Short mmCIF file of C-alpha atoms and ligand atoms in Angstrom, two decimals:
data_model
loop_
_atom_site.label_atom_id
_atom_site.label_comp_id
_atom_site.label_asym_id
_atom_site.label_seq_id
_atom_site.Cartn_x
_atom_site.Cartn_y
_atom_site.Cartn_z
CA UNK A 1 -7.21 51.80 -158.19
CA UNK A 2 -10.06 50.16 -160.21
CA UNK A 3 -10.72 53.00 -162.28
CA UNK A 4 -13.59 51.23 -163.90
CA UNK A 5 -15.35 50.30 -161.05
CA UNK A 6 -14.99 54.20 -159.66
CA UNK A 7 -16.55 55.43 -162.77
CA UNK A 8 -19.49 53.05 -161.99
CA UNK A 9 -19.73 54.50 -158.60
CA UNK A 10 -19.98 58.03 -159.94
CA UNK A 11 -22.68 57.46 -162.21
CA UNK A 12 -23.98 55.60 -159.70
CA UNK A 13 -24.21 57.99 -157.03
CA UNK A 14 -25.66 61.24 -158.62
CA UNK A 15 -28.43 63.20 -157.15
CA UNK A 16 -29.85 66.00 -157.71
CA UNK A 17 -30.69 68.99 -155.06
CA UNK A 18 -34.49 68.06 -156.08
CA UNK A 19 -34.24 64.59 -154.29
CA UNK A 20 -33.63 66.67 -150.91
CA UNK A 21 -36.83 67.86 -148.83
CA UNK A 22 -37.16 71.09 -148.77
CA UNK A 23 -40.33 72.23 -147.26
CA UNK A 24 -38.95 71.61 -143.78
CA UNK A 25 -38.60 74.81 -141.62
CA UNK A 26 -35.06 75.75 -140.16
CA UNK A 27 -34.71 75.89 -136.41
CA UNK A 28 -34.68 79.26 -135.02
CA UNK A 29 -31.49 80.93 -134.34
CA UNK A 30 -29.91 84.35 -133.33
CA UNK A 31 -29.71 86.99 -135.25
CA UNK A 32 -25.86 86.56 -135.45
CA UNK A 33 -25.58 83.67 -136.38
CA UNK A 34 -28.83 83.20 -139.05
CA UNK A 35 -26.11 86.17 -140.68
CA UNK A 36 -22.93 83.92 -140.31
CA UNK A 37 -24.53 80.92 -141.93
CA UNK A 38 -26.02 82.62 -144.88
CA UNK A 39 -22.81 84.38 -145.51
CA UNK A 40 -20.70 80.36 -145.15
CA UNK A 41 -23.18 79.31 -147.75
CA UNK A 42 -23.17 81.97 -149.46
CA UNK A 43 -19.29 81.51 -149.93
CA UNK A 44 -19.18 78.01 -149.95
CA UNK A 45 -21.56 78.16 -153.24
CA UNK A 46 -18.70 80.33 -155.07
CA UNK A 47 -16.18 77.69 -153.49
CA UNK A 48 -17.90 74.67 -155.06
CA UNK A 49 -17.45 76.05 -158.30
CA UNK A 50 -14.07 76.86 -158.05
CA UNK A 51 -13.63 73.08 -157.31
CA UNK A 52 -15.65 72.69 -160.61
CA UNK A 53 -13.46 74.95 -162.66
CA UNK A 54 -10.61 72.91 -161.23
CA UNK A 55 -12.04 69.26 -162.47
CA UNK A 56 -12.87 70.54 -165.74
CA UNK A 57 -9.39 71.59 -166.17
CA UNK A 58 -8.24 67.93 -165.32
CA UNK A 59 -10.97 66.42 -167.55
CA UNK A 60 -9.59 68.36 -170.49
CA UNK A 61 -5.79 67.20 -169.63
CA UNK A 62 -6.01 63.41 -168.95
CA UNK A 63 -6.11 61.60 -172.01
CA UNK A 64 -7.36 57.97 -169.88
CA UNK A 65 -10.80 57.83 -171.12
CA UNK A 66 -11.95 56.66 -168.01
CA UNK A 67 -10.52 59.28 -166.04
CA UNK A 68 -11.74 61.72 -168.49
CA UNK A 69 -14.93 60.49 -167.57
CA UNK A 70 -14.62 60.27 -163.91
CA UNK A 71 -13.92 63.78 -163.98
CA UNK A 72 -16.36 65.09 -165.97
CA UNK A 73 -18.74 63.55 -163.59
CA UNK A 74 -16.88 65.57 -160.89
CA UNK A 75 -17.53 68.67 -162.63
CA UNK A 76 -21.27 68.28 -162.32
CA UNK A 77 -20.66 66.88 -158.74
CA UNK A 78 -19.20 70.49 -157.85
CA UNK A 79 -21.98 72.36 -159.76
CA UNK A 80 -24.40 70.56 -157.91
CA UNK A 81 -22.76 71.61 -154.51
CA UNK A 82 -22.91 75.36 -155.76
CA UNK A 83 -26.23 74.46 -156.17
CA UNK A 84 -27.22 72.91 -153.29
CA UNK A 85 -24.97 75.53 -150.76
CA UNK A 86 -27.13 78.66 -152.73
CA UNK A 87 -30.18 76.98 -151.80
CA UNK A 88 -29.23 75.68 -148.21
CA UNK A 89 -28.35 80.02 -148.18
CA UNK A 90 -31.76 80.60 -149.02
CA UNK A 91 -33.43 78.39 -146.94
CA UNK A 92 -31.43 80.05 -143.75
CA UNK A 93 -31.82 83.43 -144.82
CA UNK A 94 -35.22 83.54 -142.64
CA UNK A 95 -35.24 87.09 -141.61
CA UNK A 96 -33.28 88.87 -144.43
CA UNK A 97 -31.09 91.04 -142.28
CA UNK A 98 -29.22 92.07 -145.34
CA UNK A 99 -28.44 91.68 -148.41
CA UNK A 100 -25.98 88.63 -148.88
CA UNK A 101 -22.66 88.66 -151.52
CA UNK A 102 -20.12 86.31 -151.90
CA UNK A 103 -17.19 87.87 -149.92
CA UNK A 104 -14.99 90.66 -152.31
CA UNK A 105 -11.57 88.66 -151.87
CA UNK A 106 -13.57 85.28 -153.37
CA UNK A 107 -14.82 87.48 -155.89
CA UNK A 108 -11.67 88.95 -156.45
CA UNK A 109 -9.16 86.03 -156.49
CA UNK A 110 -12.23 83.61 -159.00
CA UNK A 111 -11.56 85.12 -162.04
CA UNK A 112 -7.44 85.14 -161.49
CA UNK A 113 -7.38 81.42 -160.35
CA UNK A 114 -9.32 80.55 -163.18
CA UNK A 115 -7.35 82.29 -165.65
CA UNK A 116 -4.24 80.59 -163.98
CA UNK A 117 -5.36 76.85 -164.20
CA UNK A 118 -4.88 77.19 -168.32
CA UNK A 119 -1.54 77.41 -167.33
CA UNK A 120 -0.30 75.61 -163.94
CA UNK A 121 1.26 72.42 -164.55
CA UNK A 122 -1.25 68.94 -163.90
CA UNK A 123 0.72 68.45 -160.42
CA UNK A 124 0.34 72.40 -159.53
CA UNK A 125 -3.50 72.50 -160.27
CA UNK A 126 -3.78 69.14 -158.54
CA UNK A 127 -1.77 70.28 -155.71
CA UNK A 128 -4.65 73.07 -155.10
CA UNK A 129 -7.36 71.01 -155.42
CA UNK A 130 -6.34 68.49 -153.53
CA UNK A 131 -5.08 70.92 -150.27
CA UNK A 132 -8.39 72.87 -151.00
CA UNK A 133 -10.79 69.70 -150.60
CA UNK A 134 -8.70 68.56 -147.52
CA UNK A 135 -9.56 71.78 -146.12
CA UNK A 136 -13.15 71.68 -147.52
CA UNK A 137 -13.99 68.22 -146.72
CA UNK A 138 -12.21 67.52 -143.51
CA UNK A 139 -12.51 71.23 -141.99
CA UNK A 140 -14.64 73.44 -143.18
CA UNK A 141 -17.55 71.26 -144.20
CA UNK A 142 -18.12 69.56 -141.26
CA UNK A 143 -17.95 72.16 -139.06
CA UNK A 144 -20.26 74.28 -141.00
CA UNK A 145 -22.68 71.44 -140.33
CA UNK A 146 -22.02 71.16 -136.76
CA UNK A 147 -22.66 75.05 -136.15
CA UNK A 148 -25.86 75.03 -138.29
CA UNK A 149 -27.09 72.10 -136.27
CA UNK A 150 -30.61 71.49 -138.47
CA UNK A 151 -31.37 68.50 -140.42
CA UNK A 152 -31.79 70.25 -143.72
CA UNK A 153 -28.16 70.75 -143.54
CA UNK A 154 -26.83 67.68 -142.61
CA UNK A 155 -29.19 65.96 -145.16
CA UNK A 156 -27.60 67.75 -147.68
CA UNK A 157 -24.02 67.35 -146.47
CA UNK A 158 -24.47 63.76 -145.95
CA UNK A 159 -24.95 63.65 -150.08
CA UNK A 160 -22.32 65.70 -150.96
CA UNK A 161 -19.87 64.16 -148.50
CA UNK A 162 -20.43 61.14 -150.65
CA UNK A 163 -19.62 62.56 -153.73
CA UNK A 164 -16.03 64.66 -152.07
CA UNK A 165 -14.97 61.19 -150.58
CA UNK A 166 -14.77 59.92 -154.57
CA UNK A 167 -13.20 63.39 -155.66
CA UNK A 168 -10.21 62.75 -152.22
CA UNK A 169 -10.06 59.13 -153.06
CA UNK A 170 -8.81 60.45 -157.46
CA UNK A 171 -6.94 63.11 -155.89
CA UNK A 172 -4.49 61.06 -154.48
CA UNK A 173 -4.36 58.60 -157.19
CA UNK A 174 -3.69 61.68 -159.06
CA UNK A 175 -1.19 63.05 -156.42
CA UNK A 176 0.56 59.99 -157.17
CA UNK A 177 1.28 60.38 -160.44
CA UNK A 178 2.13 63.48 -160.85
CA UNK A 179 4.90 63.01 -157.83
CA UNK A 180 6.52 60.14 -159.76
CA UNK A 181 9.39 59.39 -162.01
CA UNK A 182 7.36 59.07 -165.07
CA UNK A 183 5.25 61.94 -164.71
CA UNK A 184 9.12 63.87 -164.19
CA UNK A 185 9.92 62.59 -167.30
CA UNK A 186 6.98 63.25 -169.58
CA UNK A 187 6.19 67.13 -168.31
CA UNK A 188 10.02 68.05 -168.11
CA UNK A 189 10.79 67.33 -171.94
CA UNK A 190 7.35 70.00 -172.80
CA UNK A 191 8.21 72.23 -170.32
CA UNK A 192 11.22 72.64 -172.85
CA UNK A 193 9.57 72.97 -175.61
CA UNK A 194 7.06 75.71 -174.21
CA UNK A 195 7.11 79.40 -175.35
CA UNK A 196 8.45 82.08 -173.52
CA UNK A 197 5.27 84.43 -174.33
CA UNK A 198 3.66 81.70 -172.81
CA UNK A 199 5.81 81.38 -169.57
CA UNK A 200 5.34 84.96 -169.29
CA UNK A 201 1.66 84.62 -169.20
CA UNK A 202 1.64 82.09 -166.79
CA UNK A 203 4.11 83.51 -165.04
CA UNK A 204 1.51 86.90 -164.69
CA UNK A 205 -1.15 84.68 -164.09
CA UNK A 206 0.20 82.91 -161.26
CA UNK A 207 1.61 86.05 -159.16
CA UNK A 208 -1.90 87.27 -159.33
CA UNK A 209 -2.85 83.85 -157.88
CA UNK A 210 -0.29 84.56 -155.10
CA UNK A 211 -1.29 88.10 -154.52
CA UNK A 212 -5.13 87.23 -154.36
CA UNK A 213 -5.12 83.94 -152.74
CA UNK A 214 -4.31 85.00 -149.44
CA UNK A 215 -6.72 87.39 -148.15
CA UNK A 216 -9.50 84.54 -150.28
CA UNK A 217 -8.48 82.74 -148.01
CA UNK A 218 -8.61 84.36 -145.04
CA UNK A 219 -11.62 85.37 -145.92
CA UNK A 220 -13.80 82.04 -146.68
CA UNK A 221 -11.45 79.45 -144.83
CA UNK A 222 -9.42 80.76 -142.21
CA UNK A 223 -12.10 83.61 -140.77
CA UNK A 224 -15.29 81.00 -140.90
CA UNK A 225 -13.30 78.34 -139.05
CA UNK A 226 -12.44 80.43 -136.29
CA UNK A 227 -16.11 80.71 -135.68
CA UNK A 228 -17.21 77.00 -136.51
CA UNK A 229 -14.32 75.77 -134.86
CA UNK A 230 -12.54 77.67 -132.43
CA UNK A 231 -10.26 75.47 -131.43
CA UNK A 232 -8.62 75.08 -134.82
CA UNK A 233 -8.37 71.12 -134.60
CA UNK A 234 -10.06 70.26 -137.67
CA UNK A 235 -8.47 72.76 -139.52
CA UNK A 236 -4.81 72.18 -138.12
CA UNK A 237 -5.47 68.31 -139.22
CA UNK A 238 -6.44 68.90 -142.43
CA UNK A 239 -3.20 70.90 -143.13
CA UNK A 240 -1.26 68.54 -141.46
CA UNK A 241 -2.44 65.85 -143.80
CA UNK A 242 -1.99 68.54 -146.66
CA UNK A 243 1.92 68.51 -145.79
CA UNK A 244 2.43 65.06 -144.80
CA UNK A 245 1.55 64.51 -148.63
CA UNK A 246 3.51 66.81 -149.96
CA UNK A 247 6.44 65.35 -147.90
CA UNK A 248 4.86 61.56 -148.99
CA UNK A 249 7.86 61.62 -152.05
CA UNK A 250 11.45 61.97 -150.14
CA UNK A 251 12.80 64.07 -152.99
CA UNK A 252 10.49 66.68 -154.30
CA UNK A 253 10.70 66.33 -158.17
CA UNK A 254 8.59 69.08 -159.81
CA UNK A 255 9.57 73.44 -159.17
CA UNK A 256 5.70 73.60 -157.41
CA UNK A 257 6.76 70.75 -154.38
CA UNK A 258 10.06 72.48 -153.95
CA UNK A 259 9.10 75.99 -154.00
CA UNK A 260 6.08 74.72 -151.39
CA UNK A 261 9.32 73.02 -149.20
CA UNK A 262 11.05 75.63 -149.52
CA UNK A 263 8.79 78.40 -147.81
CA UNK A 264 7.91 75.74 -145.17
CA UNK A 265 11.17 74.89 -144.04
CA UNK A 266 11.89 78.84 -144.08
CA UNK A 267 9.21 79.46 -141.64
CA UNK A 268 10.25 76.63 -139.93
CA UNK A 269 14.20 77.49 -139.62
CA UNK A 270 15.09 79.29 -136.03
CA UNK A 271 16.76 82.08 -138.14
CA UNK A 272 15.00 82.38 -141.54
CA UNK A 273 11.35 81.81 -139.78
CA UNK A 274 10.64 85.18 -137.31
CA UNK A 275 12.02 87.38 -140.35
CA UNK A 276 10.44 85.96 -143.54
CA UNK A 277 7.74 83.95 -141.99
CA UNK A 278 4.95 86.15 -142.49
CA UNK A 279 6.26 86.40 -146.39
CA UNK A 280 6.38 82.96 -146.80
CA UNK A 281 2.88 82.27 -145.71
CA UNK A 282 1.76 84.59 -147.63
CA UNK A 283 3.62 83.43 -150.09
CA UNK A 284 2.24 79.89 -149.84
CA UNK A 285 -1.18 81.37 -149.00
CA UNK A 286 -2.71 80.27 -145.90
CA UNK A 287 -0.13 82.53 -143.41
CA UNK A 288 2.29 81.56 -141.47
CA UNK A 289 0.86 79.24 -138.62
CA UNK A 290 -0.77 76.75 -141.24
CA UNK A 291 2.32 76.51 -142.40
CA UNK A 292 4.30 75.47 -139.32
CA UNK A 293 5.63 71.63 -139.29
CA UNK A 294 2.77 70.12 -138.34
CA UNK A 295 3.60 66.29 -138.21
CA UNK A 296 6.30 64.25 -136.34
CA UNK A 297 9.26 62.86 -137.81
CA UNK A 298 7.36 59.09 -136.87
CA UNK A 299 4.03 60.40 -138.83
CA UNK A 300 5.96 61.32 -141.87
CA UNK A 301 7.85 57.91 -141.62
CA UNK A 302 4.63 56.21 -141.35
CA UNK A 303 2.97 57.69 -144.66
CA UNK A 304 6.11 56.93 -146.62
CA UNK A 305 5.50 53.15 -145.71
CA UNK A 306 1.28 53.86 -146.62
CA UNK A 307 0.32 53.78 -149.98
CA UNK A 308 -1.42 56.46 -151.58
CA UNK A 309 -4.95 54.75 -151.31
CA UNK A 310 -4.17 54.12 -147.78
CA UNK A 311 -3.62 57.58 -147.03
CA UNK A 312 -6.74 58.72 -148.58
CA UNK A 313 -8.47 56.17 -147.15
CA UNK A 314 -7.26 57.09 -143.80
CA UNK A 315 -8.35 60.82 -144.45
CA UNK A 316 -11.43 59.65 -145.35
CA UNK A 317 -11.72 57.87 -142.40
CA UNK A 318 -10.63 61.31 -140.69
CA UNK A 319 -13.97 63.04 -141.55
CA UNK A 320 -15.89 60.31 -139.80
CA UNK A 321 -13.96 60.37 -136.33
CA UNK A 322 -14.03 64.07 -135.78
FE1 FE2 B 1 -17.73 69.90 -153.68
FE1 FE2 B 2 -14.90 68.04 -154.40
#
């Protein structure tokens, strides 16, 4: 990847939720659903910042200049997006039915995930971001926008679908990395080194990550797409392309890709799978089904030939076609 030339395109491509129109009216909707879309935006806003927290983390790890950069310009991206989904809240929130709050497990898992990223590993932390903006950007996203069904929405999708498909296009190149040799290398001699006060805090931190993250996402990704899209096929290829990565490497070098293996091919095996599936996905996070081989043995063969900027230009592509 020209790193250069990305960093161009990100300064390039700001915007800010001012250049969008917003003196348009909404179209008029039922009751139920003017409630549903508040509350998606309403989540989606805490989301987006989440995804910020995330990128700042990253920024303050890479020591690349120009990734540092890139990154930092990712940050504001996702603040924006807060931005942005709080007002696109607002503007749908004709009739004030109620009182709107981000939803309690969002609130509740924020501040745990947070505290965790100080002390996941660069290829655990990049591991969530990258599954979570699969599921953001190929999912959730656009089917949001297809249930709202009102220009102001798509206008403002279509600008921040510009800005995720730079933040998928780095997460690979990062995914990359931090699956390699090199990467094994480098992280396993400071792992050594590390103290065990602070293996025991990241140890608390990332059970409460565990504990937290499931019913989050129930909550603000699981729950909303089974009313934006009821058949699941957005979401089910979004996960699909979340596992095909993590199977891109044939050997899984760091604990985080083997412990993710692991609870898959548990819920997977004949035997282990009806008596600690349910465990397992919770384990993993997103339950059980999302965790069920979703790819053929040909697909899998397939992305091991692909580079990694072929695969995330081919998910890329993904959000177009559905
Ligand atoms: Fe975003
Ligand atoms: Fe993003």
């Amino acid at each position: 990847m020209d790193l250069a030339r990305m960093l161009d395109n990100c300064h390039r491509d700001q915007w800010s939720v001012g250049d969008l129109d917003w003196s348009r009216k909404p179209r008029s909707m039922p009751r139920e659903d003017e409630i549903a879309i508040v509350q998606l935006f309403t989540d989606m806003s805490g989301i987006e910042r989440l995804a910020g927290a995330l990128f700042r983390e990253q920024e303050r790890r890479v020591e690349d200049p120009t990734l540092k950069a890139i990154f930092a310009s990712f940050v504001k991206d996702e603040v924006r997006h807060s931005h942005a989904a709080q007002m696109l809240a607002d503007f749908y929130d004709v009739h004030h039915y109620k009182e709107y709050r981000q939803s309690p497990s969002l609130t509740a898992f924020a501040p745990h995930f947070v505290d965790a990223i100080q002390y996941l590993s660069d290829d655990v932390a990049n591991a969530y971001i990258i599954t979570g903006e699969l599921i953001l950007d190929i999912a959730l996203l656009r089917s949001i926008n297809d249930f709202v069904q009102d220009e102001m929405s798509s206008a403002a999708m279509r600008l921040i679908n510009r800005d995720e498909s730079r933040h998928i296009a780095i997460d690979y190149y990062m995914a990359e990395y931090y699956g390699s040799e090199e990467y094994e290398q480098k992280v396993a001699a400071q792992e050594q080194r590390m103290s065990p006060a602070r293996i025991a805090r990241g140890t608390r931190a990332f059970v409460n990550v565990l504990y937290h993250g499931s019913p989050f996402i129930r909550d603000v990704f699981l729950d909303p797409m089974a009313l934006v899209d009821p058949r699941g096929v957005r979401l089910r290829e979004a996960f699909k392309r979340a596992q095909i990565l993590g199977r891109k490497e044939v050997n899984a070098r760091r604990p985080f890709a083997k412990f993710q293996r692991f609870l898959q091919d548990g819920v997977n095996h004949p035997i282990t799978g009806p008596i600690l599936g349910n465990l397992f996905g919770r384990l993993a996070g997103p339950g059980k089904d999302m965790l069920k081989r979703m790819y053929d043995d040909e697909e899998l063969a397939r992305a091991r030939r692909m580079t990694y900027d072929e695969l995330a230009q081919e998910a890329l592509a993904q959000k177009e076609a559905n």
